[in-house]
mmCIF file of C-alpha atoms in Angstrom:
data_model
loop_
_atom_site.group_PDB
_atom_site.id
_atom_site.type_symbol
_atom_site.label_atom_id
_atom_site.label_comp_id
_atom_site.label_asym_id
_atom_site.label_seq_id
_atom_site.Cartn_x
_atom_site.Cartn_y
_atom_site.Cartn_z
ATOM 1 C CA MET A 519 0.000 0.000 0.000
ATOM 2 C CA GLU A 520 1.341 3.421 -0.969
ATOM 3 C CA THR A 521 1.958 5.742 1.976
ATOM 4 C CA LEU A 522 0.790 9.322 1.548
ATOM 5 C CA GLU A 523 3.538 11.840 2.242
ATOM 6 C CA ILE A 524 2.588 14.866 4.282
ATOM 7 C CA VAL A 525 3.792 18.061 2.594
ATOM 8 C CA LEU A 526 4.650 20.634 5.248
ATOM 9 C CA ASP A 527 4.429 24.387 4.774
ATOM 10 C CA ALA A 528 7.384 26.622 5.607
ATOM 11 C CA ASP A 529 6.462 27.198 9.275
ATOM 12 C CA GLN A 530 5.719 23.519 9.782
ATOM 13 C CA ARG A 531 9.086 22.513 8.309
ATOM 14 C CA VAL A 532 10.952 24.780 10.736
ATOM 15 C CA ALA A 533 8.980 23.382 13.686
ATOM 16 C CA ALA A 534 9.463 19.779 12.492
ATOM 17 C CA GLU A 535 13.224 20.276 12.245
ATOM 18 C CA ARG A 536 13.368 21.634 15.787
ATOM 19 C CA LEU A 537 11.257 18.735 17.078
ATOM 20 C CA ASP A 538 13.412 16.197 15.216
ATOM 21 C CA ALA A 539 16.497 17.654 16.903
ATOM 22 C CA ILE A 540 14.879 17.235 20.334
ATOM 23 C CA ALA A 541 13.892 13.651 19.491
ATOM 24 C CA ALA A 542 17.471 12.860 18.483
ATOM 25 C CA ARG A 543 18.858 14.281 21.719
ATOM 26 C CA LEU A 544 16.328 12.385 23.821
ATOM 27 C CA GLY A 545 17.371 9.187 22.077
ATOM 28 C CA LYS A 546 21.045 9.779 22.876
ATOM 29 C CA ARG A 547 20.279 10.914 26.414
ATOM 30 C CA ARG A 548 18.994 7.480 27.385
ATOM 31 C CA LEU A 549 22.540 6.142 26.966
ATOM 32 C CA PHE A 550 23.790 8.348 29.781
ATOM 33 C CA HIS A 551 23.052 8.961 33.410
ATOM 34 C CA PHE A 552 19.565 10.222 34.263
ATOM 35 C CA GLY A 553 21.088 13.326 35.809
ATOM 36 C CA GLN A 554 22.237 14.604 32.419
ATOM 37 C CA ARG A 555 20.686 17.909 31.439
ATOM 38 C CA ALA A 556 17.398 17.526 29.590
ATOM 39 C CA PRO A 557 17.129 18.811 25.994
ATOM 40 C CA ARG A 558 15.695 22.312 25.831
ATOM 41 C CA GLY A 559 11.954 22.348 25.247
ATOM 42 C CA LEU A 560 9.809 23.960 22.564
ATOM 43 C CA TYR A 561 6.750 26.221 22.544
ATOM 44 C CA LEU A 562 4.781 26.039 19.274
ATOM 45 C CA TYR A 563 2.107 28.668 18.744
ATOM 46 C CA GLY A 564 -0.181 29.756 15.941
ATOM 47 C CA GLY A 565 -3.780 29.997 14.822
ATOM 48 C CA PRO A 566 -6.180 27.052 14.826
ATOM 49 C CA GLY A 567 -5.813 24.405 12.140
ATOM 50 C CA ARG A 568 -2.159 25.186 11.358
ATOM 51 C CA GLY A 569 -0.888 21.684 12.155
ATOM 52 C CA LYS A 570 0.564 22.149 15.635
ATOM 53 C CA THR A 571 -1.095 19.054 17.076
ATOM 54 C CA MET A 572 -0.160 17.008 14.005
ATOM 55 C CA LEU A 573 3.485 18.017 14.458
ATOM 56 C CA MET A 574 3.402 17.194 18.166
ATOM 57 C CA ASN A 575 1.891 13.761 17.563
ATOM 58 C CA ARG A 576 4.402 13.040 14.784
ATOM 59 C CA PHE A 577 7.230 14.049 17.122
ATOM 60 C CA LEU A 578 5.877 11.992 20.011
ATOM 61 C CA ASP A 579 5.695 8.884 17.823
ATOM 62 C CA SER A 580 9.336 9.367 16.849
ATOM 63 C CA VAL A 581 10.591 9.383 20.457
ATOM 64 C CA HIS A 582 11.161 5.714 21.260
ATOM 65 C CA THR A 583 10.690 5.604 24.995
ATOM 66 C CA ASP A 584 7.860 4.791 27.354
ATOM 67 C CA ARG A 585 8.990 7.685 29.551
ATOM 68 C CA LYS A 586 6.836 10.215 27.719
ATOM 69 C CA ARG A 587 3.437 11.713 28.481
ATOM 70 C CA ARG A 588 1.017 13.644 26.269
ATOM 71 C CA TYR A 589 -1.908 15.605 27.687
ATOM 72 C CA HIS A 590 -4.520 17.934 26.360
ATOM 73 C CA PHE A 591 -4.269 20.850 28.778
ATOM 74 C CA HIS A 592 -7.921 20.515 29.835
ATOM 75 C CA GLU A 593 -7.322 16.867 30.693
ATOM 76 C CA PHE A 594 -4.131 17.580 32.609
ATOM 77 C CA PHE A 595 -5.735 20.354 34.652
ATOM 78 C CA ALA A 596 -8.663 18.107 35.535
ATOM 79 C CA ARG A 597 -6.333 15.340 36.699
ATOM 80 C CA LEU A 598 -4.028 17.795 38.477
ATOM 81 C CA ASN A 599 -6.929 19.254 40.470
ATOM 82 C CA ALA A 600 -8.226 15.788 41.341
ATOM 83 C CA GLY A 601 -4.749 14.833 42.511
ATOM 84 C CA ILE A 602 -4.454 17.913 44.714
ATOM 85 C CA HIS A 603 -7.498 16.709 46.636
ATOM 86 C CA GLU A 604 -6.052 13.194 46.824
ATOM 87 C CA TYR A 605 -2.403 13.969 47.632
ATOM 88 C CA GLY A 606 -2.723 17.340 49.351
ATOM 89 C CA THR A 607 -0.337 19.514 47.290
ATOM 90 C CA ILE A 608 0.218 20.634 43.708
ATOM 91 C CA ASP A 609 3.728 19.175 43.695
ATOM 92 C CA ALA A 610 2.569 15.755 44.892
ATOM 93 C CA SER A 611 -0.232 15.715 42.343
ATOM 94 C CA ALA A 612 2.141 16.736 39.536
ATOM 95 C CA ASP A 613 4.631 14.058 40.590
ATOM 96 C CA ALA A 614 1.903 11.408 40.382
ATOM 97 C CA LEU A 615 1.017 12.523 36.827
ATOM 98 C CA ILE A 616 4.584 12.947 35.591
ATOM 99 C CA GLY A 617 6.120 9.870 37.185
ATOM 100 C CA ASP A 618 9.550 9.182 35.679
ATOM 101 C CA ALA A 619 8.771 10.888 32.366
ATOM 102 C CA GLU A 620 11.609 12.566 30.502
ATOM 103 C CA LEU A 621 9.256 14.167 27.979
ATOM 104 C CA ILE A 622 5.981 16.007 28.681
ATOM 105 C CA CYS A 623 3.769 17.310 25.853
ATOM 106 C CA PHE A 624 0.896 19.728 26.457
ATOM 107 C CA ASP A 625 -1.569 20.363 23.627
ATOM 108 C CA GLU A 626 -3.677 23.566 23.610
ATOM 109 C CA PHE A 627 -1.767 25.279 26.425
ATOM 110 C CA HIS A 628 -3.560 28.439 27.534
ATOM 111 C CA VAL A 629 -4.144 30.662 30.567
ATOM 112 C CA HIS A 630 -7.201 32.897 30.827
ATOM 113 C CA ASP A 631 -8.100 32.860 34.522
ATOM 114 C CA SER A 632 -6.057 34.339 37.372
ATOM 115 C CA GLY A 633 -6.697 31.284 39.530
ATOM 116 C CA ASP A 634 -5.469 28.996 36.760
ATOM 117 C CA ALA A 635 -2.487 31.315 36.283
ATOM 118 C CA ARG A 636 -1.301 30.711 39.841
ATOM 119 C CA LEU A 637 -1.628 26.968 39.381
ATOM 120 C CA VAL A 638 0.187 27.066 36.034
ATOM 121 C CA ALA A 639 3.014 29.085 37.573
ATOM 122 C CA ARG A 640 3.493 26.500 40.325
ATOM 123 C CA LEU A 641 3.279 23.641 37.845
ATOM 124 C CA LEU A 642 5.868 25.119 35.481
ATOM 125 C CA ASP A 643 8.283 25.883 38.319
ATOM 126 C CA HIS A 644 7.932 22.246 39.373
ATOM 127 C CA LEU A 645 8.544 20.962 35.833
ATOM 128 C CA PHE A 646 11.466 23.264 35.101
ATOM 129 C CA ALA A 647 13.194 22.076 38.276
ATOM 130 C CA ARG A 648 13.175 18.492 36.970
ATOM 131 C CA PRO A 649 15.219 16.817 34.193
ATOM 132 C CA VAL A 650 12.195 16.895 31.907
ATOM 133 C CA THR A 651 11.810 18.236 28.375
ATOM 134 C CA LEU A 652 8.582 20.173 27.872
ATOM 135 C CA VAL A 653 6.915 20.660 24.469
ATOM 136 C CA VAL A 654 3.676 22.642 24.221
ATOM 137 C CA THR A 655 1.295 23.865 21.544
ATOM 138 C CA SER A 656 -0.801 26.979 21.975
ATOM 139 C CA ASN A 657 -2.898 29.435 20.011
ATOM 140 C CA TYR A 658 -1.060 32.202 21.873
ATOM 141 C CA PRO A 659 2.566 33.330 21.985
ATOM 142 C CA PRO A 660 3.882 33.324 25.554
ATOM 143 C CA GLN A 661 3.377 37.084 25.792
ATOM 144 C CA GLY A 662 -0.308 36.573 24.918
ATOM 145 C CA LEU A 663 -1.071 34.285 27.863
ATOM 146 C CA LEU A 664 -3.486 35.667 30.477
ATOM 147 C CA PRO A 665 -4.343 38.561 28.120
ATOM 148 C CA ASN A 666 -6.669 40.383 30.533
ATOM 149 C CA PRO A 667 -4.825 43.725 31.038
ATOM 150 C CA LEU A 668 -5.934 43.847 34.674
ATOM 151 C CA MET A 669 -4.139 40.577 35.442
ATOM 152 C CA HIS A 670 -1.477 40.152 32.768
ATOM 153 C CA ASP A 671 1.339 41.799 34.747
ATOM 154 C CA LEU A 672 0.904 39.182 37.473
ATOM 155 C CA PHE A 673 1.805 36.475 34.958
ATOM 156 C CA VAL A 674 4.824 38.203 33.414
ATOM 157 C CA PRO A 675 7.341 36.427 35.728
ATOM 158 C CA THR A 676 5.951 33.079 34.578
ATOM 159 C CA ILE A 677 6.143 34.182 30.935
ATOM 160 C CA ASP A 678 9.789 35.051 31.548
ATOM 161 C CA ARG A 679 10.328 31.550 32.941
ATOM 162 C CA ILE A 680 8.752 30.048 29.835
ATOM 163 C CA LEU A 681 11.061 32.073 27.599
ATOM 164 C CA GLU A 682 14.030 31.059 29.750
ATOM 165 C CA HIS A 683 13.364 27.327 29.374
ATOM 166 C CA LEU A 684 11.582 26.934 26.027
ATOM 167 C CA ASP A 685 12.379 28.002 22.486
ATOM 168 C CA VAL A 686 9.410 29.698 20.827
ATOM 169 C CA VAL A 687 8.479 28.821 17.234
ATOM 170 C CA SER A 688 5.562 30.208 15.231
ATOM 171 C CA VAL A 689 3.432 27.693 13.326
ATOM 172 C CA ASN A 690 1.070 30.113 11.676
ATOM 173 C CA GLY A 691 1.013 29.396 7.972
ATOM 174 C CA PRO A 692 -1.629 30.817 5.643
ATOM 175 C CA THR A 693 -3.874 27.743 5.559
ATOM 176 C CA ASP A 694 -6.402 26.557 8.144
ATOM 177 C CA TYR A 695 -6.178 22.871 7.226
ATOM 178 C CA ARG A 696 -9.364 22.057 9.104
ATOM 179 C CA SER A 697 -11.280 24.211 6.643
ATOM 180 C CA LEU A 698 -10.198 21.911 3.811
ATOM 181 C CA GLY A 699 -12.295 19.048 5.211
ATOM 182 C CA GLY A 700 -11.563 15.559 3.954
ATOM 183 C CA ARG A 701 -12.237 13.422 7.033
ATOM 184 C CA HIS A 702 -15.613 12.206 8.214
ATOM 185 C CA THR A 703 -14.806 10.120 11.251
ATOM 186 C CA GLY A 704 -14.905 10.810 14.971
ATOM 187 C CA PHE A 705 -15.603 14.452 15.715
ATOM 188 C CA ALA A 706 -15.928 15.324 12.024
ATOM 189 C CA ALA A 707 -18.605 12.672 11.483
ATOM 190 C CA GLY A 708 -21.099 15.053 13.042
ATOM 191 C CA HIS A 709 -23.217 17.712 11.359
ATOM 192 C CA TYR A 710 -23.836 21.419 11.726
ATOM 193 C CA VAL A 711 -27.498 22.043 10.995
ATOM 194 C CA VAL A 712 -29.377 25.329 11.011
ATOM 195 C CA GLY A 713 -32.742 24.206 12.280
ATOM 196 C CA ASP A 714 -34.671 22.613 15.095
ATOM 197 C CA CYS A 715 -33.720 19.443 16.916
ATOM 198 C CA THR A 716 -36.930 17.435 16.994
ATOM 199 C CA THR A 717 -35.833 14.778 19.489
ATOM 200 C CA ALA A 718 -38.275 14.933 22.388
ATOM 201 C CA GLY A 719 -38.091 13.417 25.821
ATOM 202 C CA ALA A 720 -36.643 13.946 29.263
ATOM 203 C CA VAL A 721 -33.861 12.186 31.106
ATOM 204 C CA ASP A 722 -31.712 13.325 34.025
ATOM 205 C CA LEU A 723 -28.122 12.340 34.620
ATOM 206 C CA PRO A 724 -25.734 13.414 37.383
ATOM 207 C CA VAL A 725 -23.037 15.939 36.497
ATOM 208 C CA ALA A 726 -20.835 17.599 39.121
ATOM 209 C CA HIS A 727 -23.235 16.976 42.025
ATOM 210 C CA ARG A 728 -26.224 18.276 40.089
ATOM 211 C CA GLN A 729 -28.755 16.877 37.651
ATOM 212 C CA LEU A 730 -28.363 17.567 33.947
ATOM 213 C CA HIS A 731 -31.745 17.701 32.205
ATOM 214 C CA ALA A 732 -31.321 16.189 28.739
ATOM 215 C CA ARG A 733 -33.687 15.228 25.943
ATOM 216 C CA ALA A 734 -32.319 11.707 25.505
ATOM 217 C CA LEU A 735 -29.487 9.383 26.480
ATOM 218 C CA GLU A 736 -29.489 6.151 24.548
ATOM 219 C CA ASN A 737 -26.745 3.791 23.338
ATOM 220 C CA GLY A 738 -24.026 6.257 24.327
ATOM 221 C CA GLN A 739 -25.618 9.218 22.524
ATOM 222 C CA LEU A 740 -26.609 12.298 24.514
ATOM 223 C CA THR A 741 -29.115 14.793 23.100
ATOM 224 C CA VAL A 742 -29.272 17.966 25.162
ATOM 225 C CA ASP A 743 -30.086 21.663 24.812
ATOM 226 C CA PHE A 744 -27.264 24.196 24.793
ATOM 227 C CA ALA A 745 -28.780 26.057 27.763
ATOM 228 C CA GLU A 746 -28.861 22.877 29.840
ATOM 229 C CA LEU A 747 -25.280 21.814 29.108
ATOM 230 C CA CYS A 748 -23.520 25.184 28.948
ATOM 231 C CA GLY A 749 -25.787 27.251 31.165
ATOM 232 C CA ILE A 750 -24.955 25.452 34.417
ATOM 233 C CA PRO A 751 -21.730 25.922 36.421
ATOM 234 C CA VAL A 752 -19.718 22.928 35.227
ATOM 235 C CA SER A 753 -16.077 22.679 34.196
ATOM 236 C CA ALA A 754 -14.105 21.091 31.391
ATOM 237 C CA ALA A 755 -13.307 18.304 33.855
ATOM 238 C CA ASP A 756 -17.042 17.582 34.174
ATOM 239 C CA TYR A 757 -17.350 17.310 30.393
ATOM 240 C CA LEU A 758 -14.348 14.977 30.409
ATOM 241 C CA GLU A 759 -16.087 12.800 32.966
ATOM 242 C CA LEU A 760 -19.172 12.581 30.740
ATOM 243 C CA THR A 761 -17.075 11.331 27.825
ATOM 244 C CA ARG A 762 -16.471 8.115 29.768
ATOM 245 C CA THR A 763 -20.023 7.035 28.956
ATOM 246 C CA VAL A 764 -21.204 9.435 26.218
ATOM 247 C CA HIS A 765 -19.573 8.797 22.852
ATOM 248 C CA SER A 766 -21.891 10.739 20.541
ATOM 249 C CA TRP A 767 -23.202 14.213 21.318
ATOM 250 C CA VAL A 768 -26.140 16.147 19.873
ATOM 251 C CA LEU A 769 -26.373 19.754 21.039
ATOM 252 C CA CYS A 770 -29.701 21.457 20.331
ATOM 253 C CA ASP A 771 -30.847 25.068 20.098
ATOM 254 C CA VAL A 772 -27.352 26.607 19.958
ATOM 255 C CA PRO A 773 -27.667 30.417 19.746
ATOM 256 C CA PRO A 774 -25.137 32.957 18.435
ATOM 257 C CA MET A 775 -22.513 33.367 21.127
ATOM 258 C CA GLY A 776 -23.042 37.120 21.227
ATOM 259 C CA THR A 777 -26.515 36.583 22.684
ATOM 260 C CA VAL A 778 -25.519 34.505 25.727
ATOM 261 C CA PRO A 779 -23.525 35.255 28.899
ATOM 262 C CA GLU A 780 -19.767 34.986 28.478
ATOM 263 C CA ASP A 781 -19.488 32.083 30.917
ATOM 264 C CA TRP A 782 -21.983 30.090 28.807
ATOM 265 C CA ALA A 783 -19.926 30.763 25.673
ATOM 266 C CA MET A 784 -16.717 29.799 27.482
ATOM 267 C CA ARG A 785 -18.265 26.474 28.520
ATOM 268 C CA PHE A 786 -19.196 25.913 24.888
ATOM 269 C CA VAL A 787 -15.536 26.476 23.963
ATOM 270 C CA ASN A 788 -14.476 23.988 26.652
ATOM 271 C CA LEU A 789 -17.023 21.426 25.495
ATOM 272 C CA VAL A 790 -15.876 21.545 21.878
ATOM 273 C CA ASP A 791 -12.229 21.353 22.987
ATOM 274 C CA VAL A 792 -12.931 18.241 25.054
ATOM 275 C CA LEU A 793 -14.913 16.481 22.318
ATOM 276 C CA TYR A 794 -12.432 17.411 19.611
ATOM 277 C CA ASP A 795 -9.471 16.110 21.586
ATOM 278 C CA ALA A 796 -11.348 12.891 22.411
ATOM 279 C CA ASP A 797 -12.423 12.673 18.734
ATOM 280 C CA LEU A 798 -16.060 12.071 19.667
ATOM 281 C CA GLU A 799 -18.856 12.774 17.220
ATOM 282 C CA LEU A 800 -20.655 16.096 17.718
ATOM 283 C CA SER A 801 -23.752 17.310 15.893
ATOM 284 C CA ILE A 802 -25.091 20.815 16.401
ATOM 285 C CA PHE A 803 -28.553 22.188 15.699
ATOM 286 C CA ALA A 804 -28.113 25.953 15.658
ATOM 287 C CA GLN A 805 -30.198 29.073 15.336
ATOM 288 C CA ALA A 806 -27.781 30.650 12.859
ATOM 289 C CA PRO A 807 -25.185 29.631 10.248
ATOM 290 C CA LEU A 808 -21.689 28.886 11.500
ATOM 291 C CA ALA A 809 -20.413 32.161 10.038
ATOM 292 C CA GLU A 810 -22.743 34.035 12.393
ATOM 293 C CA LEU A 811 -22.219 31.866 15.473
ATOM 294 C CA GLY A 812 -19.202 33.833 16.660
ATOM 295 C CA SER A 813 -20.367 37.330 15.793
ATOM 296 C CA GLU A 814 -18.988 38.571 19.138
ATOM 297 C CA ILE A 815 -15.778 36.578 18.890
ATOM 298 C CA LYS A 816 -13.667 39.142 20.774
ATOM 299 C CA ARG A 817 -15.732 38.672 23.923
ATOM 300 C CA VAL A 818 -14.646 35.072 24.491
ATOM 301 C CA PRO A 819 -11.043 33.830 24.413
ATOM 302 C CA ASP A 820 -10.500 30.869 22.065
ATOM 303 C CA LEU A 821 -13.895 31.079 20.366
ATOM 304 C CA TYR A 822 -12.102 31.431 17.036
ATOM 305 C CA ARG A 823 -10.525 28.008 17.649
ATOM 306 C CA THR A 824 -13.980 26.582 18.333
ATOM 307 C CA LEU A 825 -15.315 27.969 15.050
ATOM 308 C CA SER A 826 -12.385 26.446 13.186
ATOM 309 C CA ARG A 827 -13.090 23.062 14.719
ATOM 310 C CA LEU A 828 -16.805 23.274 14.019
ATOM 311 C CA GLY A 829 -15.867 23.978 10.418
ATOM 312 C CA GLU A 830 -14.996 20.276 10.136
ATOM 313 C CA LEU A 831 -18.627 19.327 10.726
ATOM 314 C CA ARG A 832 -20.669 18.635 7.624
ATOM 315 C CA GLU A 833 -23.443 20.999 6.652
ATOM 316 C CA PRO A 834 -25.592 18.895 4.314
ATOM 317 C CA ALA A 835 -28.178 21.060 2.600
ATOM 318 C CA ASN A 836 -30.903 18.449 2.677
ATOM 319 C CA LEU A 837 -30.341 16.923 6.111
ATOM 320 C CA GLU A 838 -33.587 16.885 8.055
ATOM 321 C CA ALA A 839 -33.364 18.094 11.635
ATOM 322 C CA ARG A 840 -33.784 15.157 13.898
#
C-alpha cells in the first residue's frame, strides 16, 4: 500500500526540524546517566488548524521511549486538580502525573483565569526544576497568555520563565487545514445544521453533584439543549467525565454566542475542545449559520478556535433536523 507523504508548509518545516532535533537528543540521552541535562523544550504557537497538534503527535511517535506523556491541557488540569485533593499539594499531584517521564507534551496550552495562572506558575516551576523536556502547543505566543490587562502583569514572571526554558516557534502558515475538510470520522462525522432538533423526551443524569436535564441518552448518545449543558456551572473536567459514557453528542438550540452570557460561551468552547481532543462525534442544531455563530468573537477567548473546529462538521443542505 502506498503511503501518503505529508507536505509541510514553511512554518511547519521549521517546527518539524526543531522537534526532530529534540527527538534525536532524547534518544542519545537514554545512553547516559539520568542526571544529564534535559534537551531544551519547545513552545509552538499559531492559529487554529495550522498543524501544531499534528506536528506534536508526529514528534511523540518518533521518540522511542515509554517515559513520555502527552496531555490535552484541559485533561491535565482536571487530573491535576483531582490529585491535589487526593495527595494534598500541587507538587505531589504533579509528581503522580509525571512519574519518571523525561518528555511532557501539552496540547492547547492556555491561561485565561487568574486562579489557573497561579496553578500554572506553580506547575511550570515544578517541571522546570526536573530533568524533563517540555513541548507545548498553543494558540497564543507566551506574551499573549493571560491577556486580561488587569491581570497580565501578574503572569509576566511566569512568561519570563517560559522564555528562559523553552524556544518559541511560530506555526502560523496561511492555511487553516481544518477548513479543507476531507475526514468524516470521529468528531468530524457530526453535522452542523441550522434548524430545530426534533428529538423529544426527558432524562436526568448526574453531572458535578447536580442533575443535567437532557432530551435523551441512549446507546451512548446524549441529546441535550445548549442552555442545559452550557448554562450550568460545570467545568471542562465535568465534560471529560461525561465522555467516559457518552460517545456521541447532539447539542440542540445553539444560539449565536453574542446573545448569551460569556461564561456560557466559554463552557461551549471547553465542550468543543474536550470532544475534539477525544475525537467524539458532535452534531449541532443551531439558530444561525456557523459564520454568524461567533459574531462577538472578541468577547470570548479561544472562540475562534472553536469555530475552526466546528468547520470540520458537515453541513448537508438536505439533512432533516432530527
